[in-house]
Short mmCIF file of C-alpha atoms in Angstrom, two decimals:
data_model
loop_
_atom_site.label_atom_id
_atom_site.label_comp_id
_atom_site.label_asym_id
_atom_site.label_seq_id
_atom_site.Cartn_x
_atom_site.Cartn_y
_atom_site.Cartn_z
CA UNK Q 1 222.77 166.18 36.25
CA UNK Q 2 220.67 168.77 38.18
CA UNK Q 3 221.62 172.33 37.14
CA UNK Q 4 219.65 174.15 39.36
CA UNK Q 5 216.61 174.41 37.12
CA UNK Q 6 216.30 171.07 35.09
CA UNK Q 7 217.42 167.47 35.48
CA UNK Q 8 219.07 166.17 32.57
CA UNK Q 9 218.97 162.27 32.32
CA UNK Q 10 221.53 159.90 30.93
CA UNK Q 11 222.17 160.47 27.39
CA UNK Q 12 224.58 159.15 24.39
CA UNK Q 13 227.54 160.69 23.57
CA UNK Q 14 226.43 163.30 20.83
CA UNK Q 15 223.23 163.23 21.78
CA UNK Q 16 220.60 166.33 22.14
CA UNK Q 17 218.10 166.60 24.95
CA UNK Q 18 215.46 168.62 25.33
CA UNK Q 19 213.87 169.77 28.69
CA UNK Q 20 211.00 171.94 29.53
CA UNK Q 21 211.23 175.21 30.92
CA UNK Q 22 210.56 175.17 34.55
CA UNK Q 23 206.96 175.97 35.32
CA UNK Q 24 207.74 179.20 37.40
CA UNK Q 25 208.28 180.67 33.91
CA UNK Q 26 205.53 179.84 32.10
CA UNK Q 27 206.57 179.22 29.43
CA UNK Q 28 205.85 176.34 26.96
CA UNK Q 29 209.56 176.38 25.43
CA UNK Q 30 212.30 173.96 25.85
CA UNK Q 31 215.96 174.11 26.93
CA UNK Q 32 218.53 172.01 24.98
CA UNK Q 33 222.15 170.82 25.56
CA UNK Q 34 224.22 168.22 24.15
CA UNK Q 35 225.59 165.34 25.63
CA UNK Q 36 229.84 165.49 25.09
CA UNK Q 37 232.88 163.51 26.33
CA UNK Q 38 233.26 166.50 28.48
CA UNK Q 39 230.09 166.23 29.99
CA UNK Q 40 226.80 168.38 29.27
CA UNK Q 41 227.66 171.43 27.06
CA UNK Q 42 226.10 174.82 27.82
CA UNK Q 43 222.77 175.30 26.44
CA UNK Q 44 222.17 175.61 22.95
CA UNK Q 45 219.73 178.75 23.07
CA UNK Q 46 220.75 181.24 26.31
CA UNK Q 47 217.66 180.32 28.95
CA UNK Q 48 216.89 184.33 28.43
CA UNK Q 49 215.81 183.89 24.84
CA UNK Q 50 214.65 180.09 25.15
CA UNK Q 51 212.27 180.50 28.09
CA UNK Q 52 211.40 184.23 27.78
CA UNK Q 53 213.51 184.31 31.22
CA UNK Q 54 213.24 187.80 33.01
CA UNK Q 55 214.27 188.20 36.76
CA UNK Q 56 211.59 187.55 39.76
CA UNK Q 57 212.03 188.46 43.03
CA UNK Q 58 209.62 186.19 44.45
CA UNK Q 59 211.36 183.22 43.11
CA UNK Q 60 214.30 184.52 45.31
CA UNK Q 61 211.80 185.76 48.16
CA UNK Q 62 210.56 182.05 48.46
CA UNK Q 63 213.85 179.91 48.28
CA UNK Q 64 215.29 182.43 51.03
CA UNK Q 65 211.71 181.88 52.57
CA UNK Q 66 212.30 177.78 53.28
CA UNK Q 67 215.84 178.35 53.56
CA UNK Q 68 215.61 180.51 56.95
CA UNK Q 69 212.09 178.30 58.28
CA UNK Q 70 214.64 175.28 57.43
CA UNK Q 71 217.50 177.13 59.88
CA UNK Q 72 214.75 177.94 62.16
CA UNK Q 73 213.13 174.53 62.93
CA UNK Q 74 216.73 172.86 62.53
CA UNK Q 75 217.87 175.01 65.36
CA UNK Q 76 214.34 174.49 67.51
CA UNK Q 77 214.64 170.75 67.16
CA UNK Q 78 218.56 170.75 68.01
CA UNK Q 79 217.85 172.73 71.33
CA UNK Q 80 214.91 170.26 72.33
CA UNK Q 81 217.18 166.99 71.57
CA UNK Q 82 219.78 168.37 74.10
CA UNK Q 83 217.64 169.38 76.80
CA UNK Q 84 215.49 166.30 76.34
CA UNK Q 85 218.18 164.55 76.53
CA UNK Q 86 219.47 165.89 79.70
CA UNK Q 87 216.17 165.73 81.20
CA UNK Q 88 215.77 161.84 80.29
CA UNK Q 89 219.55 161.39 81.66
CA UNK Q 90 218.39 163.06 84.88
CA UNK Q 91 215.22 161.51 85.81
CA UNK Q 92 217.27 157.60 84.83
CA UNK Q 93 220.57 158.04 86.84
CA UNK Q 94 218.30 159.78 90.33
CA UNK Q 95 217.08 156.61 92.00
CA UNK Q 96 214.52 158.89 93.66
CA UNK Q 97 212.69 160.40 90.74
CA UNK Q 98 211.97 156.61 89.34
CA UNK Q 99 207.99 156.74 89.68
CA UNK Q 100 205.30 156.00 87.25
CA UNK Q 101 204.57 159.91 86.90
CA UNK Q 102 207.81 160.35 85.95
CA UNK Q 103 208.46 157.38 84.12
CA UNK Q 104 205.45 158.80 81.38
CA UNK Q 105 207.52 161.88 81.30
CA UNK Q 106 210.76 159.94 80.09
CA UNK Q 107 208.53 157.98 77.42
CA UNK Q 108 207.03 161.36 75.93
CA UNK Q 109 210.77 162.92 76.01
CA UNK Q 110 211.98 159.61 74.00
CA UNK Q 111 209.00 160.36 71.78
CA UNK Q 112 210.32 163.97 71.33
CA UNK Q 113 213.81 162.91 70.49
CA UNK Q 114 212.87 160.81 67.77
CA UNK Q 115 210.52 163.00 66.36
CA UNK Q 116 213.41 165.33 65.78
CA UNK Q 117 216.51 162.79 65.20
CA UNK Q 118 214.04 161.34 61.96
CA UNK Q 119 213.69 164.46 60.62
CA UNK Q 120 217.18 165.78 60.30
CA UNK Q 121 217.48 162.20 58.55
CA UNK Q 122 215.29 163.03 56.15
CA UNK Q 123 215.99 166.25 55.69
CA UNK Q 124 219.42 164.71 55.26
CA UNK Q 125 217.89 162.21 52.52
CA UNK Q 126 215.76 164.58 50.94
CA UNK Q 127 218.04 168.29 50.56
CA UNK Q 128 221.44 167.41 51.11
CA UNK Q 129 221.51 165.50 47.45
CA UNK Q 130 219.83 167.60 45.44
CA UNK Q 131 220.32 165.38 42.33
CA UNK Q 132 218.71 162.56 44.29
CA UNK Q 133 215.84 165.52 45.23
CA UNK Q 134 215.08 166.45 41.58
CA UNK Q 135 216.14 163.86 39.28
CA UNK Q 136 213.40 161.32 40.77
CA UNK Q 137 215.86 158.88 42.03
CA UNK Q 138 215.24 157.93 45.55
CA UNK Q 139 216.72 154.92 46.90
CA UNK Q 140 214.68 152.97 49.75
CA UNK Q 141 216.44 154.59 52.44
CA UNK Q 142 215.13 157.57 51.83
CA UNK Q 143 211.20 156.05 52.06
CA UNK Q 144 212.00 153.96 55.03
CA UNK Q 145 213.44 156.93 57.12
CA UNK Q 146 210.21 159.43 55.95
CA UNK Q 147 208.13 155.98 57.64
CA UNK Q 148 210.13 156.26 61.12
CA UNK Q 149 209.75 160.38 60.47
CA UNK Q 150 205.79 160.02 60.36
CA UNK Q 151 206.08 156.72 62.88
CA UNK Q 152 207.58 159.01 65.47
CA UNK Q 153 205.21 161.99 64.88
CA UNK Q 154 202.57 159.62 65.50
CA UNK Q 155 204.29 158.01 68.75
CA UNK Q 156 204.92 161.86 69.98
CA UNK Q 157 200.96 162.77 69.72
CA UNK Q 158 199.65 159.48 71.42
CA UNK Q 159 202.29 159.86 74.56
CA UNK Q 160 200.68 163.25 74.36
CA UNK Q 161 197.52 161.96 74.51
CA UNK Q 162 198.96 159.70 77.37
CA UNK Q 163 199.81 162.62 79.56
CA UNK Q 164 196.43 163.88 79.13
CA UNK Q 165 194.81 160.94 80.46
CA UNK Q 166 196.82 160.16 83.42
CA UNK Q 167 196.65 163.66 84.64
CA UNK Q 168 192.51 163.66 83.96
CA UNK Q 169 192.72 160.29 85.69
CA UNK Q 170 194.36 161.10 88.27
CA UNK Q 171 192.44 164.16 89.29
CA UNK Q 172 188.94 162.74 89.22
CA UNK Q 173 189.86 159.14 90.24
CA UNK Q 174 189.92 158.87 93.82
CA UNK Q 175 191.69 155.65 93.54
CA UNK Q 176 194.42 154.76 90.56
CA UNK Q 177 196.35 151.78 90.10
CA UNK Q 178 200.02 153.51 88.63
CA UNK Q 179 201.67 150.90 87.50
CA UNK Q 180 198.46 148.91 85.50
CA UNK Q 181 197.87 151.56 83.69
CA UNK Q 182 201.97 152.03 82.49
CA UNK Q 183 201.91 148.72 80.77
CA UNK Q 184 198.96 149.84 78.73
CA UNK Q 185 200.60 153.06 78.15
CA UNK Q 186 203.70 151.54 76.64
CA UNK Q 187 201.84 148.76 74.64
CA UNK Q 188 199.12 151.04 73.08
CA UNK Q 189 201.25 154.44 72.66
CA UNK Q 190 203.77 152.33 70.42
CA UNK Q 191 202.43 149.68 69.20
CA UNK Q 192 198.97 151.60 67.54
CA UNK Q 193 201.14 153.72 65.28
CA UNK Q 194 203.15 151.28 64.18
CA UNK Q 195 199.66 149.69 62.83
CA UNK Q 196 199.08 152.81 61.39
CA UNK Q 197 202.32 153.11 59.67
CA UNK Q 198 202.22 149.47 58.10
CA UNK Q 199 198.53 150.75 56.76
CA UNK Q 200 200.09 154.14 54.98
CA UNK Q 201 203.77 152.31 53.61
CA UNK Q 202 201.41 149.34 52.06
CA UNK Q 203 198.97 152.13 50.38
CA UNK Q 204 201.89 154.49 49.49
CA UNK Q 205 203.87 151.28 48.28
CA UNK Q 206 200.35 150.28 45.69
CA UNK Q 207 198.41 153.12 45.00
CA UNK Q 208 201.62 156.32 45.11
CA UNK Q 209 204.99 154.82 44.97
CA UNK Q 210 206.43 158.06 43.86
CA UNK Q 211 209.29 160.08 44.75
CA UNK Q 212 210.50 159.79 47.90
CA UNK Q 213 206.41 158.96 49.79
CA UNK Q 214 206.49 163.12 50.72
CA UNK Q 215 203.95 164.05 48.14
CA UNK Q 216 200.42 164.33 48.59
CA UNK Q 217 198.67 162.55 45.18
CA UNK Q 218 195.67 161.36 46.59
CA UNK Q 219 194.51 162.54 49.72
CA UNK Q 220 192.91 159.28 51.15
CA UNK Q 221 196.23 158.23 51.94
CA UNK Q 222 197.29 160.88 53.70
CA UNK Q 223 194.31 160.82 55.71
CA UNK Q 224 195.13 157.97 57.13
CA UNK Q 225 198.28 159.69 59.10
CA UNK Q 226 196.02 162.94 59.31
CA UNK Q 227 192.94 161.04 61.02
CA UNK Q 228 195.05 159.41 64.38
CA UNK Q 229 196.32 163.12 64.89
CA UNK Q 230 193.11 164.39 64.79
CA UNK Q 231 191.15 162.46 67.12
CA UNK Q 232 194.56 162.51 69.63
CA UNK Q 233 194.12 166.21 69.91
CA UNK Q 234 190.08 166.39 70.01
CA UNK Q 235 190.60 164.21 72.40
CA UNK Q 236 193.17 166.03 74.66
CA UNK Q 237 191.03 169.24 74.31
CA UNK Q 238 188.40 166.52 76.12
CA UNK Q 239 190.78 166.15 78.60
CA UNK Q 240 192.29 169.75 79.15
CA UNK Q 241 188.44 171.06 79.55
CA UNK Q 242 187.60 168.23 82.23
CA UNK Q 243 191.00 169.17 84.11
CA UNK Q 244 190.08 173.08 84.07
CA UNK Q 245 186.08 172.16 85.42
CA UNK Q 246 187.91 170.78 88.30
CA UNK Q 247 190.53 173.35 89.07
CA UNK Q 248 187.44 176.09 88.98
CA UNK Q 249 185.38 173.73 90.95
CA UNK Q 250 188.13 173.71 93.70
CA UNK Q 251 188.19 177.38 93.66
CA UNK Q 252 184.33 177.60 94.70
CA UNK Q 253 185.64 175.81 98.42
CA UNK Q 254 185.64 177.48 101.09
CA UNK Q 255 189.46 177.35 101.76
CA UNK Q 256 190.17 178.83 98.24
CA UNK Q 257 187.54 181.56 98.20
CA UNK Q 258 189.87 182.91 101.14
CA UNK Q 259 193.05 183.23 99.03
CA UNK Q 260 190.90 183.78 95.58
CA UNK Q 261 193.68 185.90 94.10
CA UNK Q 262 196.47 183.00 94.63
CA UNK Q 263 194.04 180.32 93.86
CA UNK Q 264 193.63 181.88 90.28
CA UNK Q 265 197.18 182.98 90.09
CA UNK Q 266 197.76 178.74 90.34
CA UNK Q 267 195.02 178.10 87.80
CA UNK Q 268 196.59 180.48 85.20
CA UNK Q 269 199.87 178.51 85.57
CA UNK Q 270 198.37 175.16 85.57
CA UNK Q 271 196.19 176.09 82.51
CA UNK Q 272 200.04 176.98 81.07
CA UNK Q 273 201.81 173.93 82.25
CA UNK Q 274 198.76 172.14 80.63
CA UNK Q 275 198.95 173.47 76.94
CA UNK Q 276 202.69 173.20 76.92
CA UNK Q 277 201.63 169.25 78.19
CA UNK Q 278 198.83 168.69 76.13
CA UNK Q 279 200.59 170.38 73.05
CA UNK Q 280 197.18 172.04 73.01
CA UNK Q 281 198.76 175.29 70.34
CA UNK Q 282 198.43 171.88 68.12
CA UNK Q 283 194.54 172.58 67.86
CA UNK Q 284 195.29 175.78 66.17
CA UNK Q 285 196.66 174.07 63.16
CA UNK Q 286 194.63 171.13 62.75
CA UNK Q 287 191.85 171.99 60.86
CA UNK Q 288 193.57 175.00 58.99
CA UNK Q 289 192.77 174.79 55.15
CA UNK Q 290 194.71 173.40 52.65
CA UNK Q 291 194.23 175.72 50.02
CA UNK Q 292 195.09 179.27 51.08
CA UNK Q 293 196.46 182.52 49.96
CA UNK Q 294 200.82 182.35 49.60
CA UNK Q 295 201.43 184.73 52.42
CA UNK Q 296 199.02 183.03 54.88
CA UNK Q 297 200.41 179.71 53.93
CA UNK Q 298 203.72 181.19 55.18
CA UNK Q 299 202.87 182.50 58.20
CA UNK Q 300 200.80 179.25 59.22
CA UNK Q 301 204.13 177.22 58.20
CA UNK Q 302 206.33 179.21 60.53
CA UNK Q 303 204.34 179.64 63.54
CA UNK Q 304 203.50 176.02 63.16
CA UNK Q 305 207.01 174.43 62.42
CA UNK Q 306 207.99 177.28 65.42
CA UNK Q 307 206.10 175.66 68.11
CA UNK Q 308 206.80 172.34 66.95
CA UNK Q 309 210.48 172.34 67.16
CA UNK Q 310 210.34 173.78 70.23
CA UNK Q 311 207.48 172.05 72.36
CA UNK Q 312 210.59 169.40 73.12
CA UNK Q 313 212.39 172.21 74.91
CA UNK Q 314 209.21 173.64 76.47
CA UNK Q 315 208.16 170.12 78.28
CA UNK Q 316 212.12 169.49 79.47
CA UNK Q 317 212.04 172.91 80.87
CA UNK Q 318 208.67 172.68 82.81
CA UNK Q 319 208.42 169.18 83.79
CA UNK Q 320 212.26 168.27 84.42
CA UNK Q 321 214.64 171.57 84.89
CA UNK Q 322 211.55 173.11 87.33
CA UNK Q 323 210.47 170.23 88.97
CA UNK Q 324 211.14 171.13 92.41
CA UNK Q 325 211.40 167.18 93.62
CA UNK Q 326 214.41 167.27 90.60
CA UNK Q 327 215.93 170.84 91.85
CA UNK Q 328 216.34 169.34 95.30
CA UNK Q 329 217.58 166.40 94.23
CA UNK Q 330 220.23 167.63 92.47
CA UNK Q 331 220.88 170.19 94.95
CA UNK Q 332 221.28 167.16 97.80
CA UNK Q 333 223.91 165.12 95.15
CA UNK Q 334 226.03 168.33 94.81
CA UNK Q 335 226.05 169.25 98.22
CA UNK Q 336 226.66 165.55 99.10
CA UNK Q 337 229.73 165.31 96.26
CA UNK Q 338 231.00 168.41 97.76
CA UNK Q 339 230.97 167.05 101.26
CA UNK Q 340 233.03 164.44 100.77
CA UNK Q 341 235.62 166.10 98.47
CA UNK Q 342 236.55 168.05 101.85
CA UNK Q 343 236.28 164.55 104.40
CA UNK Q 344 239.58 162.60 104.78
CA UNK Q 345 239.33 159.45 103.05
CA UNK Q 346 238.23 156.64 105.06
CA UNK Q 347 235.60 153.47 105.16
CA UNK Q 348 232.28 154.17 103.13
CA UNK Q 349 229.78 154.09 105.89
CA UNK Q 350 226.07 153.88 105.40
CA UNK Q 351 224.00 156.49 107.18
CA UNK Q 352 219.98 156.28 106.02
CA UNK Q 353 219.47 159.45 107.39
CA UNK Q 354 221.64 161.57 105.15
CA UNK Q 355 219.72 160.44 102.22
CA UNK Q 356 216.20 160.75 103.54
CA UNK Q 357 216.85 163.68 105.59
CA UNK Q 358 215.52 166.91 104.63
CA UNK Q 359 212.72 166.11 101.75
CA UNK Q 360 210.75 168.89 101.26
CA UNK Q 361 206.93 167.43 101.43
CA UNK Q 362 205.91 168.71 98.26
CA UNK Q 363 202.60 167.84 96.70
CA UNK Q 364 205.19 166.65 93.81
CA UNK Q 365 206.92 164.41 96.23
CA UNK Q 366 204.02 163.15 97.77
CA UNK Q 367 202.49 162.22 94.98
CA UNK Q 368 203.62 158.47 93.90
CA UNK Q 369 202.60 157.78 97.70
CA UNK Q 370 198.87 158.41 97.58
CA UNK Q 371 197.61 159.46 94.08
CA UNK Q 372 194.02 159.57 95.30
CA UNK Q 373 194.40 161.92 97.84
CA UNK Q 374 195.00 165.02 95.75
CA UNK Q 375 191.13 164.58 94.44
CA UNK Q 376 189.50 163.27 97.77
CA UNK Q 377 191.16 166.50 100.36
CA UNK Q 378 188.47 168.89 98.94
CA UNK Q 379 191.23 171.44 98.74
CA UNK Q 380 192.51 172.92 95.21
CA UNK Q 381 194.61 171.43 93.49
CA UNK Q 382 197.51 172.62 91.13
CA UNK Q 383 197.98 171.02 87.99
CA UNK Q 384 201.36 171.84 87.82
CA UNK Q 385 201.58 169.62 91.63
CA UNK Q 386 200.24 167.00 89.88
CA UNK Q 387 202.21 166.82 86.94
#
C-alpha cells in the first residue's frame, strides 16, 4: 500500500512494520502501523511526533512544480501528434506532393509522433499507478515501453540529422541522385538506433535492472543513449554552418547585392526555417551540467521539455501547413470538389489540363525536377525554397 509517503509491503495479519521517515524530513525515525483484517491501521505514533514533521512549502512548491511542466509538455506533445498527423495525412492522400523531399518530411513527422505516443505510455506506466511507481514493482511492460520511449527519441534526432544532410547536399551538390540516397535514409535512420537500443536494454538488463530502467545508477550506461544524441546535433550544427556560408556567399552576387535588403530579409527566414529543421535550440541543452542549483534545474527542465513538445508542431506548421506547393494544392482539390457539386451529373470525363493547369512555378515545385540547379544558377538561394 502506498500512502502517499511510504510503501508498506505485504505483511501477516497482526503484524508490525516499520518504515523510515521519508528523506525530505530528515529525520532518522521510523513510522509504524499494524497489519489488521481491516487492512493497515493508522499509524502507531502521529507522523508529527514520529518524524519531527513540520510543514514545508517547498515540498508543495515542487510537486505543483512537475505537476504543471507534466500538463505543459502533455499538452505540447498532444498539439504536435494532431498536426503531425494531419500533415503526414496530407502529403500521403495528394498524389502531387509524393517526392523524395517530401517523402523525408513524412519519415521525420512519423519520428515525431512516436516520440510523443511512447511517452504518454510511459507516463501512463510510470504515474498513473502510483503503487506500481513507489512500491518497486514494475512489470516488463513498463521497461519495454521506456525502450520504444528512448528508441523513438533516438529515431527523431537521426531523421533530424537526415534533414540536415539532404538539405547541405543538396545545396552544394550540383548533381544528387534523390531516390539512392532515400533507401539509405530509411535503412540507417532506423535501423542504427535500434542497435543502440539492444546495447542499453542488455546493459540495463546486467549491470541496473532496477525500477522501471528510468534511473540513472551508473552513468556509463546512460552514455550510451547520451553519446548518438550528441554527435547527431554536433553534427547538424556542421551542417546548419555550411548551409548559412552558402546563403551569405550568394548574397556577395551581383544580382543579390541589388536587392541586399530582401536578400537578407530571406536569409533571416531561412536561418529560422533551419533551426526549427535542424532542432538546432537542441544545442542549448546538450552539454548543460548535471549538477546544478534547484531553481536553474527548473528553468532548464521547462524551457527544454517546452521546445521539445512542441518542435512536432513547429516542423508541421513550416514545412506542411506553409508549403506553398501544399496551399495550392489544396486550394485546386477544393475548388475542384466545389465545381462539381454545382455540374449536373453526367459521364466522368478525363481532361489533363484541369489538373496540370495553373501550377505556380515555385522554386518548391520545381524542385524534384532538377535538384542541381538551385546550386549551379549562381543566384541566391532560399533555404526555405529548398526545403
Amino acid at each position: 500500500m502506498w500512502d502517499d509517503l511510504n510503501c508498506w509491503p505485504p505483511a501477516s495479519l497482526g503484524e508490525t512494520v516499520s518504515q523510515p521517515c521519508p528523506t525530505f524530513f530528515n529525520s532518522e525515525s521510523t513510522v509504524q502501523r499494524n497489519c489488521t483484517a481491516d487492512g493497515w491501521s493508522d499509524p502507531l505514533v502521529p507522523l508529527e511526533e514520529a518524524c519531527g514533521y513540520t510543514f514545508n512549502e517547498s515540498v508543495v512548491e515542487e510537486s505543483l512544480y512537475f505537476f504543471y511542466v507534466k500538463t505543459m509538455y502533455t499538452a505540447g506533445y498532444t498539439l504536435s501528434v494532431i498536426s503531425l498527423t494531419v500533415a503526414t495525412s496530407i502529403f500521403c492522400l495528394f498524389r502531387k506532393l509524393h517526392c523524395t523531399r517530401n517523402y523525408i518530411h513524412i519519415q521525420l513527422f512519423i519520428s515525431f509522433i512516436l516520440r510523443a505516443v511512447f511517452i504518454f505510455l510511459r507516463d501512463s506506466q510510470l504515474f498513473t499507478n502510483e503503487e506500481l511507481y513507489h512500491c518497486d514493482y514494475f512489470p516488463v511492460a513498463c521497461k519495454v515501453v521506456l525502450m520504444f520511449s528512448n528508441y523513438s527519441i533516438l529515431a527523431n534526432y537521426s531523421w533530424l540529422l537526415v534533414e540536415g544532410h539532404f538539405v547541405f547536399t543538396l545545396m552544394s551538390r550540383s548533381f544528387f541522385s534523390l531516390k539512392k540516397h532515400l533507401t539509405w535514409y530509411i535503412v540507417l535512420s532506423w535501423g542504427l538506433p535500434l542497435i543502440v537500443m539492444v546495447s542499453w536494454g542488455c546493459a540495463k538488463y546486467f549491470y541496473e535492472n532496477e525500477w522501471c530502467w528510468e534511473n540513472r545508477k551508473h552513468e556509463w550506461i546512460w552514455w550510451i543513449l547520451r553519446v548518438p544524441v550528441l554527435l547527431s546535433i554536433c553534427v547538424n550544427v556542421v551542417f546548419f554552418l555550411g548551409i548559412l556560408r552558402i546563403l551569405v556567399s550568394k548574397l556577395r552576387t551581383p544580382y543579390a547585392q541589388r536587392n541586399e535588403f530582401n536578400q537578407y530579409k530571406r536569409l533571416i527566414k531561412s536561418t529560422f526555417f533551419l533551426v526549427a529543421l535542424f532542432g538546432m535550440h537542441y544545442i542549448l541543452f546538450a552539454f548543460f551540467p548535471v549538477e546544478v542549483s534547484r531553481s536553474v534545474f527548473q528553468i532548464w527542465t521547462f524551457a527544454e521539455l517546452a521546445l521539445s513538445s512542441t518542435q512536432g508542431f513547429v516542423v508541421a506548421i513550416l514545412y506542411c501547413f506553409l508549403n506553398g506547393e501544399v496551399q495550392h494544392e489544396v486550394q485546386r482539390r477544393w475548388r475542384r470538389w466545389r465545381l462539381t457539386q454545382h455540374l449536373p451529373t453526367r459521364p466522368r470525363q478525363h481532361h489533363s489540363s484541369i489538373s496540370n493547369s495553373g501550377s505556380p512555378s515555385t522554386q518548391v515545385t520545381l524542385l524534384p525536377c532538377s535538384p542541381g540547379s538551385l546550386a549551379t544558377t549562381g543566384l541566391p538561394v532560399d533555404t526555405a525554397d529548398v526545403i
